[in-house]
């Protein structure tokens, strides 16, 4: 509040901010008093974060560092590992002693630029943007949840849920160079959906009937329907790919990450 009072002259606004900071939180229907921090999810938190961390920005500019900060996530770029360790120690001291903030030591580190991520991205050679490996794993985890074979929902509903997620995800990473990743993800997603579709047919005859209805000859449909392989291996078979090609998924309305990415770059 003292720092705010140096820059803000409106006492009514300062009173409102103080009431925000002193407000309790509801836990299990009981109002609990707070002694530090701001209410999570409120509009005040990002405003105060930028207000307070503006001093960090000015300090890094004064030192001549290249850096990028979004809210409380900040990357500082230096030439050598030794310089990085020296800057890390000095910045942590500045944040903890002058601004009285705690630095998350688990998420903070000195490493090669390609090993660190920023807002889900990582920097590649020549300053190009890529997708961080952890972001890809999280994306796959979400797709696995949507396309779980034991969910017991119709394929159309799965496709709609996938479209909502995939459209937003690829739009967020539209500036990253990730076409190779997207081609592989498209193939992986289609195989998961093939797996779901085959399992929904349950038994050999319905599987064979479905394959034949999609144009697979009977002499090729029955060996797959009667095979003892798991659903994932069956979904990768030539018969499954012939019955459910890319055109079939377009008819189902599935969003293609590769095509969406290309459209965003037109």
mmCIF file of N, CA, C and O in Angstrom, residues 7 13 20 30 35 74 92-93 145 172 218 220 238 250:
data_model
loop_
_atom_site.group_PDB
_atom_site.id
_atom_site.type_symbol
_atom_site.label_atom_id
_atom_site.label_comp_id
_atom_site.label_asym_id
_atom_site.label_seq_id
_atom_site.Cartn_x
_atom_site.Cartn_y
_atom_site.Cartn_z
ATOM 1 N N UNK A 7 2.476 6.423 -6.056
ATOM 2 C CA UNK A 7 2.142 6.644 -7.459
ATOM 3 C C UNK A 7 0.680 7.011 -7.664
ATOM 4 O O UNK A 7 0.319 7.564 -8.701
ATOM 5 N N UNK A 13 -9.605 5.190 -4.390
ATOM 6 C CA UNK A 13 -9.081 3.992 -5.046
ATOM 7 C C UNK A 13 -8.186 3.198 -4.097
ATOM 8 O O UNK A 13 -8.254 1.956 -4.054
ATOM 9 N N UNK A 20 -9.915 -4.871 -0.728
ATOM 10 C CA UNK A 20 -9.665 -6.109 -1.471
ATOM 11 C C UNK A 20 -8.621 -6.957 -0.752
ATOM 12 O O UNK A 20 -8.790 -8.165 -0.559
ATOM 13 N N UNK A 30 -17.025 -21.201 5.348
ATOM 14 C CA UNK A 30 -16.631 -20.372 6.489
ATOM 15 C C UNK A 30 -15.666 -19.298 6.005
ATOM 16 O O UNK A 30 -14.745 -19.580 5.237
ATOM 17 N N UNK A 35 -3.809 -13.075 5.870
ATOM 18 C CA UNK A 35 -2.774 -12.182 6.384
ATOM 19 C C UNK A 35 -1.777 -11.754 5.314
ATOM 20 O O UNK A 35 -0.939 -10.896 5.572
ATOM 21 N N UNK A 74 9.342 -14.697 -15.961
ATOM 22 C CA UNK A 74 10.354 -13.831 -16.573
ATOM 23 C C UNK A 74 11.556 -14.659 -17.021
ATOM 24 O O UNK A 74 12.056 -15.500 -16.271
ATOM 25 N N UNK A 92 17.541 -12.578 -7.718
ATOM 26 C CA UNK A 92 16.852 -13.158 -6.565
ATOM 27 C C UNK A 92 17.033 -12.267 -5.337
ATOM 28 O O UNK A 92 16.091 -12.025 -4.578
ATOM 29 N N UNK A 93 18.250 -11.750 -5.155
ATOM 30 C CA UNK A 93 18.477 -10.832 -4.043
ATOM 31 C C UNK A 93 17.657 -9.570 -4.156
ATOM 32 O O UNK A 93 17.091 -9.087 -3.167
ATOM 33 N N UNK A 145 -7.630 -37.924 -22.278
ATOM 34 C CA UNK A 145 -8.835 -37.843 -21.458
ATOM 35 C C UNK A 145 -10.094 -37.814 -22.324
ATOM 36 O O UNK A 145 -11.093 -38.492 -22.032
ATOM 37 N N UNK A 172 -3.269 -20.886 -30.195
ATOM 38 C CA UNK A 172 -2.332 -20.325 -29.225
ATOM 39 C C UNK A 172 -0.893 -20.482 -29.713
ATOM 40 O O UNK A 172 -0.067 -19.572 -29.549
ATOM 41 N N UNK A 218 -14.502 -58.422 -47.851
ATOM 42 C CA UNK A 218 -14.826 -59.354 -46.763
ATOM 43 C C UNK A 218 -13.640 -60.215 -46.367
ATOM 44 O O UNK A 218 -13.423 -60.467 -45.179
ATOM 45 N N UNK A 220 -10.649 -59.469 -46.244
ATOM 46 C CA UNK A 220 -9.688 -58.704 -45.440
ATOM 47 C C UNK A 220 -10.310 -58.215 -44.145
ATOM 48 O O UNK A 220 -9.611 -57.949 -43.174
ATOM 49 N N UNK A 238 -3.793 -51.935 -41.697
ATOM 50 C CA UNK A 238 -4.185 -51.392 -43.016
ATOM 51 C C UNK A 238 -5.691 -51.364 -43.214
ATOM 52 O O UNK A 238 -6.230 -50.448 -43.848
ATOM 53 N N UNK A 250 -12.846 -36.162 -41.983
ATOM 54 C CA UNK A 250 -13.387 -34.867 -42.401
ATOM 55 C C UNK A 250 -14.908 -34.915 -42.401
ATOM 56 O O UNK A 250 -15.568 -33.939 -42.029
#
